[in-house]
Coordinates of C-alpha atoms in Angstrom, one line a residue:
X1 CA 38.2 120.8 57.7
X2 CA 36.7 118.0 55.7
X3 CA 33.7 117.6 58.3
X4 CA 33.0 121.0 58.4
X5 CA 33.1 120.7 54.2
X6 CA 30.5 117.8 54.0
X7 CA 28.6 119.8 56.3
X8 CA 28.9 122.6 54.0
X9 CA 27.7 120.5 51.2
X10 CA 24.8 118.5 53.1
X11 CA 23.8 121.9 54.2
X12 CA 23.9 124.0 50.5
X13 CA 22.4 120.5 49.6
X14 CA 19.4 120.8 52.0
X15 CA 19.2 124.3 51.0
X16 CA 19.1 124.1 47.4
X17 CA 16.6 121.1 47.5
X18 CA 14.0 123.1 49.6
X19 CA 15.0 126.4 47.5
X20 CA 14.1 124.1 44.1
X21 CA 10.7 122.9 45.6
X22 CA 9.5 126.5 46.3
X23 CA 10.4 127.4 42.9
X24 CA 9.6 124.2 41.1
X25 CA 5.9 125.5 42.3
X26 CA 6.2 128.5 40.2
X27 CA 6.2 129.2 36.3
X28 CA 8.8 132.0 36.3
X29 CA 11.5 131.0 34.4
X30 CA 13.8 133.6 35.1
X31 CA 13.6 133.1 38.9
X32 CA 14.4 129.4 38.3
X33 CA 17.4 130.6 36.1
X34 CA 18.8 132.6 38.7
X35 CA 18.8 130.0 41.2
X36 CA 20.7 127.3 39.5
X37 CA 23.1 129.8 38.7
X38 CA 23.6 130.3 42.8
X39 CA 22.9 126.6 43.1
X40 CA 26.2 125.9 40.9
X41 CA 28.3 128.6 42.0
X42 CA 27.7 127.3 45.9
X43 CA 28.3 124.0 44.3
X44 CA 31.4 125.5 42.5
X45 CA 32.5 126.8 45.7
X46 CA 32.2 123.8 47.8
X47 CA 34.1 121.9 45.3
X48 CA 37.0 124.5 45.1
X49 CA 37.2 124.6 48.6
X50 CA 37.5 120.9 49.1
X51 CA 39.9 120.8 46.4
X52 CA 42.0 123.7 48.3
X53 CA 41.9 121.6 51.1
X54 CA 43.0 118.4 49.9
X55 CA 45.9 120.4 48.5
X56 CA 47.0 121.5 51.9
X57 CA 46.8 118.3 53.5
X58 CA 48.8 116.9 51.0
X59 CA 51.7 119.6 51.5
X60 CA 51.7 119.1 55.2
X61 CA 52.0 115.7 54.9
X62 CA 54.5 115.8 52.4
X63 CA 56.3 118.4 55.1
X64 CA 55.8 115.9 57.5
X65 CA 57.4 113.2 55.5
X66 CA 60.3 115.8 54.5
X67 CA 60.8 116.1 58.2
X68 CA 60.7 112.9 59.1
X69 CA 63.4 112.1 56.3
X70 CA 65.6 115.1 57.1
X71 CA 65.6 113.8 60.9
X72 CA 66.4 110.3 59.7
X73 CA 69.3 111.7 57.9
X74 CA 70.5 114.0 60.4
X75 CA 70.4 110.9 62.9
X76 CA 72.2 108.7 60.4
X77 CA 74.9 111.6 60.0
X78 CA 75.0 112.3 63.6
X79 CA 75.6 108.3 64.1
X80 CA 77.8 108.2 61.4
X81 CA 79.9 111.3 62.8
X82 CA 80.1 109.7 65.8
X83 CA 81.4 106.6 65.1
X84 CA 83.9 109.0 63.0
X85 CA 85.0 110.4 66.4
X86 CA 85.2 107.3 67.8
X87 CA 87.4 105.8 65.1
X88 CA 89.7 108.8 65.7
X89 CA 89.7 108.7 69.4
X90 CA 90.4 104.9 69.1
X91 CA 93.4 105.4 66.5
X92 CA 94.5 108.7 68.7
X93 CA 94.4 106.4 71.7
X94 CA 96.2 103.5 70.0
X95 CA 98.9 105.9 68.5
X96 CA 99.9 107.2 72.5
X97 CA 100.5 103.8 73.5
X98 CA 102.3 103.1 70.5
X99 CA 104.5 105.9 71.1
X100 CA 104.6 105.1 74.8
X101 CA 105.7 101.5 74.4
X102 CA 108.4 102.9 71.8
X103 CA 109.9 105.2 74.3
X104 CA 109.5 102.3 77.2
X105 CA 111.1 100.3 74.6
X106 CA 113.8 103.3 73.7
X107 CA 114.4 104.0 77.7
X108 CA 114.9 100.5 78.4
X109 CA 117.7 100.7 75.7
X110 CA 119.2 103.5 76.9
X111 CA 119.1 102.2 80.8
X112 CA 120.7 99.0 79.8
X113 CA 123.5 100.7 77.5
X114 CA 124.1 103.3 80.5
X115 CA 124.6 100.7 82.9
X116 CA 126.8 98.9 80.8
X117 CA 129.0 101.9 80.2
X118 CA 129.4 102.0 84.0
X119 CA 131.4 98.9 83.8
X120 CA 133.7 100.2 81.3
X121 CA 137.8 100.2 81.6
X122 CA 137.6 103.6 80.7
X123 CA 136.9 106.4 82.8
X124 CA 134.8 108.7 80.4
X125 CA 132.8 106.1 79.3
X126 CA 131.8 105.2 83.2
X127 CA 131.3 109.0 83.6
X128 CA 129.0 109.4 80.1
X129 CA 127.1 106.5 81.8
X130 CA 126.4 108.4 85.3
X131 CA 124.9 111.2 83.0
X132 CA 122.8 109.2 81.2
X133 CA 121.6 107.8 83.8
X134 CA 120.6 111.0 85.6
X135 CA 119.0 111.8 82.3
X136 CA 116.8 109.4 81.7
X137 CA 115.3 110.0 84.9
X138 CA 114.0 112.9 84.0
X139 CA 112.0 110.5 81.7
X140 CA 108.3 110.1 82.1
X141 CA 108.3 106.3 82.6
X142 CA 111.7 106.1 84.7
X143 CA 111.6 104.0 87.7
X144 CA 113.7 107.0 89.8
X145 CA 114.8 105.3 92.5
X146 CA 116.3 102.2 90.9
X147 CA 118.3 104.9 88.8
X148 CA 119.6 106.6 91.8
X149 CA 120.2 103.2 93.7
X150 CA 122.7 102.3 91.0
X151 CA 124.4 105.7 90.9
X152 CA 124.6 105.3 94.9
X153 CA 126.0 102.1 94.4
X154 CA 128.2 102.9 91.8
X155 CA 130.1 105.6 94.3
X156 CA 130.0 103.0 97.2
X157 CA 131.9 100.2 95.3
X158 CA 134.2 102.8 93.2
X159 CA 135.5 104.5 96.1
X160 CA 139.0 106.2 95.2
X161 CA 140.7 105.6 98.4
X162 CA 140.5 103.5 101.6
X163 CA 138.8 105.7 103.7
X164 CA 139.8 104.2 106.9
X165 CA 143.6 105.0 105.7
X166 CA 142.5 108.3 104.6
X167 CA 141.0 109.2 107.6
X168 CA 144.2 108.0 110.0
X169 CA 147.0 109.5 108.4
X170 CA 145.4 113.2 107.8
X171 CA 147.4 115.5 109.6
X172 CA 145.2 117.2 112.1
X173 CA 147.5 120.0 112.3
X174 CA 147.7 120.6 108.9
X175 CA 143.7 120.1 108.1
X176 CA 143.4 123.2 106.1
X177 CA 145.7 122.1 103.6
X178 CA 144.7 118.0 103.3
X179 CA 148.7 116.7 104.1
X180 CA 149.2 113.6 104.2
X181 CA 149.9 110.1 102.3
X182 CA 146.8 108.0 100.8
X183 CA 146.8 104.8 99.6
X184 CA 144.5 104.5 96.4
X185 CA 142.6 101.4 97.2
X186 CA 143.8 98.4 94.4
X187 CA 146.2 100.5 92.9
X188 CA 148.9 100.7 95.8
X189 CA 149.7 104.1 94.8
X190 CA 150.5 107.0 97.3
X191 CA 149.0 110.2 97.1
X192 CA 148.8 113.4 98.6
X193 CA 145.4 115.3 99.9
X194 CA 145.5 118.0 97.3
X195 CA 145.5 115.2 94.4
X196 CA 142.5 112.7 96.1
X197 CA 140.4 116.0 95.6
X198 CA 141.0 115.1 91.8
X199 CA 141.6 111.5 91.6
X200 CA 138.5 110.3 89.6
X201 CA 136.2 112.6 87.8
X202 CA 133.7 109.8 87.3
X203 CA 133.2 109.2 91.1
X204 CA 132.9 112.8 91.8
X205 CA 130.2 112.9 89.6
X206 CA 128.5 109.9 90.6
X207 CA 128.6 111.3 94.5
X208 CA 127.3 115.0 92.7
X209 CA 124.2 113.2 90.8
X210 CA 123.2 111.5 93.9
X211 CA 123.1 114.9 96.0
X212 CA 121.3 116.1 93.2
X213 CA 118.2 113.8 93.6
X214 CA 114.9 115.0 93.6
X215 CA 112.3 115.1 96.8
X216 CA 111.7 112.1 97.9
X217 CA 114.2 109.8 96.6
X218 CA 116.3 108.2 98.9
X219 CA 120.1 108.5 99.0
X220 CA 122.7 106.3 100.5
X221 CA 126.3 107.4 100.5
X222 CA 127.4 105.3 103.2
X223 CA 131.5 105.2 103.6
X224 CA 131.8 107.4 100.5
X225 CA 134.3 110.2 100.1
X226 CA 132.5 113.7 99.2
X227 CA 134.6 116.6 98.5
X228 CA 133.5 120.3 97.2
X229 CA 129.8 119.2 97.0
X230 CA 127.1 121.6 98.4
X231 CA 124.7 119.4 100.5
X232 CA 121.3 120.7 101.2
X233 CA 119.7 120.3 104.7
X234 CA 116.4 120.3 104.8
X235 CA 113.5 118.1 105.4
X236 CA 113.7 115.9 102.6
X237 CA 117.6 115.4 103.0
X238 CA 117.2 115.0 106.8
X239 CA 114.6 111.8 106.3
X240 CA 116.6 110.3 103.1
X241 CA 120.3 111.1 102.6
X242 CA 122.5 109.1 104.5
X243 CA 125.9 109.9 105.1
X244 CA 127.1 107.5 107.6
X245 CA 130.7 106.8 107.9
X246 CA 131.0 109.3 105.3
X247 CA 134.2 111.4 105.0
X248 CA 133.5 115.0 103.6
X249 CA 135.5 117.2 102.5
X250 CA 135.5 121.1 101.7
X251 CA 132.2 120.5 101.1
X252 CA 129.0 123.3 102.2
X253 CA 126.2 122.3 104.3
X254 CA 123.3 124.6 103.1
X255 CA 119.7 124.6 103.4
X256 CA 116.2 125.8 105.8
X257 CA 115.6 123.0 108.3
X258 CA 112.2 123.7 108.8
X259 CA 111.2 121.1 110.9
X260 CA 113.3 119.6 113.9
X261 CA 115.7 117.6 112.1
X262 CA 118.3 115.0 113.6
X263 CA 121.0 113.8 111.2
X264 CA 121.7 110.2 112.5
X265 CA 122.1 110.3 109.0
X266 CA 125.2 111.9 109.5
X267 CA 126.2 109.6 112.4
X268 CA 130.2 108.6 112.4
X269 CA 131.0 110.5 109.7
X270 CA 133.9 113.1 109.6
X271 CA 133.6 116.5 108.2
X272 CA 136.7 118.3 107.3
X273 CA 136.9 122.1 106.0
X274 CA 133.1 122.0 105.7
X275 CA 131.2 125.1 106.1
X276 CA 127.8 125.1 107.6
X277 CA 125.6 127.7 106.5
X278 CA 121.9 127.3 107.4
X279 CA 119.0 129.4 107.3
X280 CA 116.5 129.6 109.9
X281 CA 114.6 126.2 111.1
X282 CA 114.7 123.9 113.6
X283 CA 117.3 121.7 115.8
X284 CA 120.4 120.7 114.1
X285 CA 121.9 117.5 115.8
X286 CA 125.2 115.5 115.2
X287 CA 125.7 112.3 117.1
X288 CA 128.9 110.3 116.8
X289 CA 130.6 112.6 114.1
X290 CA 134.0 114.3 113.9
X291 CA 134.3 117.4 113.2
X292 CA 137.9 118.6 111.6
X293 CA 138.6 122.2 110.6
X294 CA 135.1 123.2 110.0
X295 CA 132.8 126.4 110.4
X296 CA 129.5 126.1 111.7
X297 CA 128.0 129.5 111.4
X298 CA 124.3 129.7 110.8
X299 CA 122.7 132.4 109.0
X300 CA 119.8 133.0 111.2
X301 CA 117.9 131.7 114.4
X302 CA 118.0 127.6 115.2
X303 CA 115.5 126.1 118.1
X304 CA 118.8 124.1 119.1
X305 CA 122.6 122.9 118.0
X306 CA 123.6 119.8 119.8
X307 CA 126.4 117.4 119.5
X308 CA 126.7 113.8 121.1
X309 CA 129.5 111.7 121.3
X310 CA 131.3 113.7 118.7
X311 CA 134.8 114.8 118.4
X312 CA 135.5 118.6 117.2
X313 CA 139.0 120.0 116.2
X314 CA 140.2 123.2 115.2
X315 CA 136.5 124.1 114.6
X316 CA 134.4 127.4 114.9
X317 CA 131.3 127.0 116.7
X318 CA 128.5 130.3 115.9
X319 CA 125.3 131.1 115.7
X320 CA 123.2 134.3 116.2
X321 CA 119.9 133.1 118.0
X322 CA 120.0 129.6 118.6
X323 CA 118.0 128.9 121.9
X324 CA 119.6 125.6 123.0
X325 CA 123.4 124.6 122.6
X326 CA 123.6 120.9 124.1
X327 CA 126.6 119.0 124.2
X328 CA 127.2 115.0 125.7
X329 CA 130.1 112.8 125.7
X330 CA 132.2 115.3 123.3
X331 CA 135.9 115.5 122.7
X332 CA 136.7 119.6 121.6
X333 CA 139.8 120.7 120.6
X334 CA 141.0 124.2 119.6
X335 CA 137.5 125.0 119.1
X336 CA 136.3 129.0 119.0
X337 CA 132.8 129.3 119.9
X338 CA 131.1 132.8 119.4
X339 CA 128.0 134.7 118.6
X340 CA 125.6 133.7 120.8
X341 CA 122.4 135.6 121.5
X342 CA 121.6 136.7 125.1
X343 CA 118.8 134.6 125.3
X344 CA 120.6 131.4 124.6
X345 CA 121.3 128.5 127.3
X346 CA 123.4 125.5 127.1
X347 CA 123.4 122.2 128.3
X348 CA 127.2 120.6 128.4
X349 CA 128.0 117.7 130.0
X350 CA 131.3 115.1 130.2
X351 CA 133.0 116.8 127.9
X352 CA 136.5 117.5 127.3
X353 CA 137.6 121.1 126.5
X354 CA 141.6 121.4 125.5
X355 CA 142.4 124.9 123.9
X356 CA 139.3 125.9 123.2
X357 CA 137.9 130.1 123.7
X358 CA 135.1 131.8 123.0
X359 CA 131.9 132.2 124.9
X360 CA 129.3 129.7 125.5
X361 CA 126.0 130.4 126.6
X362 CA 125.2 130.2 130.5
X363 CA 123.5 127.3 131.7
X364 CA 123.7 123.8 132.6
X365 CA 127.6 122.8 132.7
X366 CA 128.7 120.1 134.9
X367 CA 131.2 117.1 134.6
X368 CA 133.2 118.8 131.7
X369 CA 136.7 118.4 132.0
X370 CA 138.5 122.2 130.7
X371 CA 142.2 122.4 130.2
X372 CA 144.2 125.2 129.1
X373 CA 140.9 127.1 127.8
X374 CA 139.8 130.5 127.5
X375 CA 135.8 130.0 127.7
X376 CA 133.3 132.2 129.2
X377 CA 130.9 131.8 131.0
X378 CA 131.5 128.1 132.5
X379 CA 129.2 128.6 135.6
X380 CA 128.0 126.3 137.9
X381 CA 131.0 124.0 138.3
X382 CA 134.1 124.5 139.9
X383 CA 135.7 121.2 138.0
X384 CA 135.7 123.0 135.0
X385 CA 138.9 124.9 136.1
X386 CA 141.5 125.4 133.8
X387 CA 145.1 124.0 134.3

């Protein structure tokens, strides 16, 4: 724009000079006056245009300067906002960490107090400690396995009865009533069966809490007394619930064994008046167990039902659709079998049947001793004759 104005001024000057040289040769004053006016007008227009252009450039420069200032201010404001946001985030993170640390401190304090309560002389205080430990297991920072290990240790160490004595004195002919006398460990007090069931509320609660352990937690209830409980038999308990050498009274085995499970965790256990009511799923195996006065009635199909080196007395074994009934080296007295499907098969070897009745699936039956029984069918062995 400036270059164009300069060219215009030069052109106008040249034109004016040329015109002036033409008119200077004349004596016509009117023509000279008119030309002078036109030249002045042209020069004024050029000057006005130049001034207007200058003002426009100044305006544009001012606008650009304002934009630059606004941009710098905006950048500074954004940086300040980011800094404030960062400060708030740091404060929030620090607050969360402080709260978490306070929670951990509170959890440690509550944990210590609960563990101390377990050793209190009063049963109600011990019970409160057990319930507190179960509640602490729900905390975000809890060592859940450690909490349940403590509960299980409490149950194992505070048995209300001598397990061996308890089992020996129960009269098997009166299993349903738990008649018998039990010497309470460490107290020298004789109690009959029903009194044992209500002996120690804190002990019973410890066992119940252990059996309520969440998935993935190992539960060790070896050589304990389990009374009036529901024991979930599913993949979790099949892997993590250890009831070796336990005595289990008036309890219910329930669950859905989707995979074939071997309950070696029940080995050498004694089951009195227990109810097995399982959903469909895999196989059930009991090894070295003693089953007294119990009902093993499966709600639906199982792949297999196996007993190895078990003693089964005064019990009922029935399932609608088990594929295989397998028994090895078992002693069965007063056991009633029934409700096996037509497609089921049996594999029964080296077992002793005394006063048993009912229907067994046909199959491989060898080297068994059968006395005073009414069992059908006992197919391919002559040695299985009744006395």
